[in-house]
Coordinates of C-alpha atoms in Angstrom, one line a residue:
M1 CA 0.0 0.0 0.0
K2 CA 1.3 3.4 -1.0
R3 CA 2.0 5.9 1.8
K4 CA -0.3 8.9 1.9
F5 CA 1.3 12.3 2.6
P6 CA -0.3 15.4 4.2
K7 CA -0.7 18.6 2.2
D8 CA 1.8 20.3 4.5
L9 CA 5.2 18.5 4.2
T10 CA 7.0 20.7 6.8
S11 CA 9.4 18.7 9.0
L12 CA 8.9 15.5 7.1
T13 CA 12.1 13.7 6.0
F14 CA 12.6 12.1 2.6
G15 CA 15.9 10.2 2.4
R16 CA 18.5 12.8 3.3
L17 CA 16.1 15.7 2.8
T18 CA 14.2 17.4 5.6
V19 CA 11.4 19.8 4.5
L20 CA 11.9 23.3 6.0
K21 CA 8.9 25.2 4.5
L22 CA 6.9 25.8 1.4
H23 CA 9.0 27.8 -1.1
E24 CA 6.4 28.6 -3.7
V25 CA 3.4 27.3 -5.7
V26 CA 3.8 27.4 -9.4
T27 CA 0.7 27.7 -11.6
Y28 CA 1.0 26.3 -15.2
K29 CA -1.0 27.3 -18.3
N30 CA -3.5 24.6 -17.7
N31 CA -4.1 26.1 -14.2
K32 CA -2.4 23.1 -12.5
K33 CA -0.7 24.2 -9.3
V34 CA 2.5 22.5 -8.2
A35 CA 4.3 23.1 -4.9
R36 CA 8.0 23.5 -4.5
W37 CA 9.5 23.0 -1.0
L38 CA 12.7 24.3 0.6
C39 CA 14.6 21.4 2.1
K40 CA 17.8 20.9 4.0
C41 CA 20.0 17.9 3.2
S42 CA 21.9 16.0 5.9
C43 CA 25.1 17.3 4.3
G44 CA 24.0 20.8 5.3
K45 CA 23.1 22.2 1.9
E46 CA 19.6 23.6 1.2
T47 CA 17.7 22.8 -2.0
I48 CA 14.3 23.4 -3.5
V49 CA 12.3 20.3 -4.6
F50 CA 9.0 19.7 -6.3
R51 CA 6.5 18.0 -4.0
S52 CA 6.0 15.1 -6.5
N53 CA 9.8 14.4 -6.6
L54 CA 9.8 14.2 -2.8
I55 CA 6.8 11.8 -2.3
N56 CA 7.7 9.5 -5.2
G57 CA 11.3 9.1 -4.1
H58 CA 12.8 10.7 -7.2
S59 CA 14.7 13.2 -5.0
T60 CA 16.3 12.0 -1.8
S61 CA 19.3 14.3 -1.5
C62 CA 20.7 17.6 -2.8
G63 CA 22.8 15.6 -5.2
C64 CA 25.5 14.7 -2.7
Y65 CA 24.4 11.0 -2.7
Q66 CA 25.2 10.6 -6.4
K67 CA 28.6 12.3 -5.9
E68 CA 29.3 9.8 -3.1
I69 CA 28.6 6.9 -5.5
V70 CA 31.2 8.3 -7.9
S71 CA 33.9 8.9 -5.3
T72 CA 33.2 6.0 -2.9
H73 CA 31.8 3.1 -5.0
N74 CA 32.9 4.2 -8.5
L75 CA 29.8 2.5 -10.0
T76 CA 28.2 5.2 -12.2
N77 CA 29.8 3.5 -15.3
H78 CA 28.5 0.1 -14.3
R79 CA 25.7 -1.4 -16.4
L80 CA 23.6 -1.8 -13.2
Y81 CA 23.6 2.0 -12.7
S82 CA 22.2 2.6 -16.2
I83 CA 19.5 -0.1 -15.6
W84 CA 18.6 1.5 -12.2
L85 CA 18.3 5.0 -13.8
D86 CA 16.1 3.6 -16.6
I87 CA 13.8 1.9 -14.1
K88 CA 13.4 5.2 -12.2
K89 CA 12.7 7.1 -15.4
R90 CA 10.0 4.5 -16.4
C91 CA 8.3 5.0 -13.1
F92 CA 8.7 8.7 -12.5
D93 CA 9.5 10.6 -15.7
K94 CA 6.2 11.6 -17.4
N95 CA 8.1 12.8 -20.5
R96 CA 9.5 9.3 -21.0
K97 CA 7.7 7.4 -23.8
S98 CA 7.5 4.2 -21.7
Y99 CA 6.0 6.0 -18.7
K100 CA 2.4 5.2 -19.7
D101 CA 3.2 1.4 -19.3
Y102 CA 4.9 1.9 -15.9
G103 CA 4.4 5.0 -13.8
G104 CA 1.2 5.8 -15.7
R105 CA -0.2 2.4 -14.5
G106 CA 0.9 3.0 -11.0
I107 CA 4.1 0.9 -11.2
T108 CA 6.8 2.3 -8.9
I109 CA 10.1 1.2 -7.3
C110 CA 10.3 0.0 -3.7
D111 CA 11.7 2.3 -1.0
E112 CA 14.9 0.2 -0.6
W113 CA 15.8 0.4 -4.2
K114 CA 15.5 4.2 -4.4
E115 CA 19.1 4.1 -3.1
F116 CA 21.2 2.7 -5.9
I117 CA 23.7 0.8 -3.7
N118 CA 20.8 -1.3 -2.3
F119 CA 19.7 -2.2 -5.8
Y120 CA 23.3 -3.0 -6.7
N121 CA 23.9 -5.3 -3.7
W122 CA 20.6 -7.2 -4.3
S123 CA 21.5 -7.7 -8.0
I124 CA 25.0 -9.0 -7.3
N125 CA 23.6 -11.4 -4.8
N126 CA 20.7 -12.6 -6.9
G127 CA 22.2 -13.9 -10.1
Y128 CA 23.1 -10.8 -12.0
S129 CA 25.3 -11.1 -15.1
N130 CA 26.0 -8.8 -18.1
S131 CA 24.0 -11.2 -20.3
L132 CA 20.8 -10.9 -18.3
T133 CA 18.0 -8.3 -18.0
I134 CA 15.8 -7.5 -15.0
D135 CA 12.3 -8.9 -15.2
R136 CA 9.2 -8.3 -13.1
I137 CA 7.5 -11.7 -12.4
D138 CA 4.1 -10.1 -12.1
N139 CA 3.8 -7.2 -14.6
D140 CA 1.1 -5.5 -12.5
R141 CA 3.4 -5.2 -9.4
D142 CA 6.2 -2.9 -8.6
Y143 CA 10.0 -3.1 -9.0
E144 CA 10.6 -4.8 -5.6
L145 CA 12.7 -7.6 -4.2
S146 CA 10.0 -10.2 -4.2
N147 CA 8.8 -9.5 -7.7
C148 CA 12.1 -9.2 -9.7
R149 CA 14.6 -11.6 -11.1
W150 CA 17.6 -11.5 -13.5
T151 CA 16.7 -13.5 -16.6
T152 CA 17.4 -13.9 -20.3
R153 CA 15.8 -11.6 -22.9
F154 CA 13.9 -14.6 -24.3
V155 CA 12.2 -15.3 -20.9
Q156 CA 11.5 -11.6 -20.4
N157 CA 9.9 -11.2 -23.8
N158 CA 7.6 -14.1 -23.0
N159 CA 6.5 -12.3 -19.8
T160 CA 5.0 -9.1 -21.2
R161 CA 1.4 -7.9 -21.1
K162 CA 1.4 -7.7 -24.9
N163 CA 1.9 -11.4 -25.6
V164 CA -0.8 -13.4 -27.3
Y165 CA -1.1 -16.9 -25.7
V166 CA -2.2 -20.0 -27.6
E167 CA -3.6 -23.3 -26.3
F168 CA -2.0 -25.9 -28.5
D169 CA -1.6 -29.6 -28.1
G170 CA -2.5 -29.4 -24.4
E171 CA 0.1 -26.6 -23.7
R172 CA -0.2 -22.9 -23.3
K173 CA 2.4 -21.0 -25.3
T174 CA 3.0 -17.5 -26.6
L175 CA 2.4 -17.0 -30.3
S176 CA 6.1 -16.3 -30.8
Q177 CA 7.1 -19.5 -29.1
L178 CA 4.7 -21.5 -31.3
A179 CA 6.0 -19.8 -34.4
R180 CA 9.6 -20.4 -33.5
E181 CA 9.0 -24.1 -32.7
Y182 CA 7.3 -24.8 -36.1
E183 CA 9.5 -22.4 -38.1
L184 CA 6.6 -20.2 -39.1
S185 CA 6.2 -16.4 -38.9
P186 CA 4.1 -15.1 -36.0
S187 CA 2.0 -13.2 -38.5
T188 CA 1.1 -16.5 -40.2
I189 CA -0.1 -18.1 -37.0
K190 CA -2.0 -15.0 -36.0
Y191 CA -3.8 -14.9 -39.4
R192 CA -4.8 -18.5 -39.0
L193 CA -6.1 -17.9 -35.5
N194 CA -8.2 -15.0 -36.7
N195 CA -9.6 -17.2 -39.5
G196 CA -10.6 -20.2 -37.4
Y197 CA -7.8 -22.6 -38.0
E198 CA -7.3 -25.2 -35.3
G199 CA -5.0 -28.1 -34.3
K200 CA -2.4 -29.2 -36.9
E201 CA -3.7 -26.8 -39.5
L202 CA -2.5 -23.9 -37.2
V203 CA 1.1 -24.9 -37.6
A204 CA 1.1 -26.8 -40.9
K205 CA 3.4 -25.8 -43.7
Q206 CA 1.7 -23.6 -46.4
N207 CA 1.6 -26.3 -49.1
T208 CA -0.2 -28.8 -46.9
I209 CA -3.0 -26.6 -45.5
K210 CA -6.4 -26.4 -47.0
K211 CA -7.8 -23.0 -47.7
K212 CA -10.8 -22.0 -45.6
K213 CA -14.0 -21.4 -47.5
V214 CA -15.5 -18.0 -47.2
V215 CA -19.1 -18.3 -46.1

């Protein structure tokens, strides 16, 4: 369950940031009002942050945390850092093309992984390698420890909301799997499904299949 925040964020802490007071309310052309808050970082520096960036975990420091990663962990050039940034953008960046399939559906990243080093440590201890990609087991749940795994691109592609599943010969397979198994194009099998083909006719070679009569 997502945490609910009061209208007044004064004195609340978000990561390394403690809210001091409301700085301003910005009104956009569509009359939408957005609050910006003056915050003090644990390093002592003050910074102004949008409310949305505070409550969704996008901003947790004045920027000092990222600098520490560079100097202490030297991980910003690591592939995991790029993956972590991409996950955050999917969940929080409304200008990102893929946002509608992630943040736009309410998908977010768990509090623990909002700190990169925690995501890094989990990945290293849970099967990460450069040949694998991160996959959410349940596509309707968040990026969180219990719902993520490192797997091959093939497995991940078979675990998307856009897949078409086919019941064939007692097994449930994706259209792509079935096409690959019988050396046919996915579009061929999709056409046959849409036109009432069943059983062996669904995967038969073109020169052995009988043309359906148009009624």
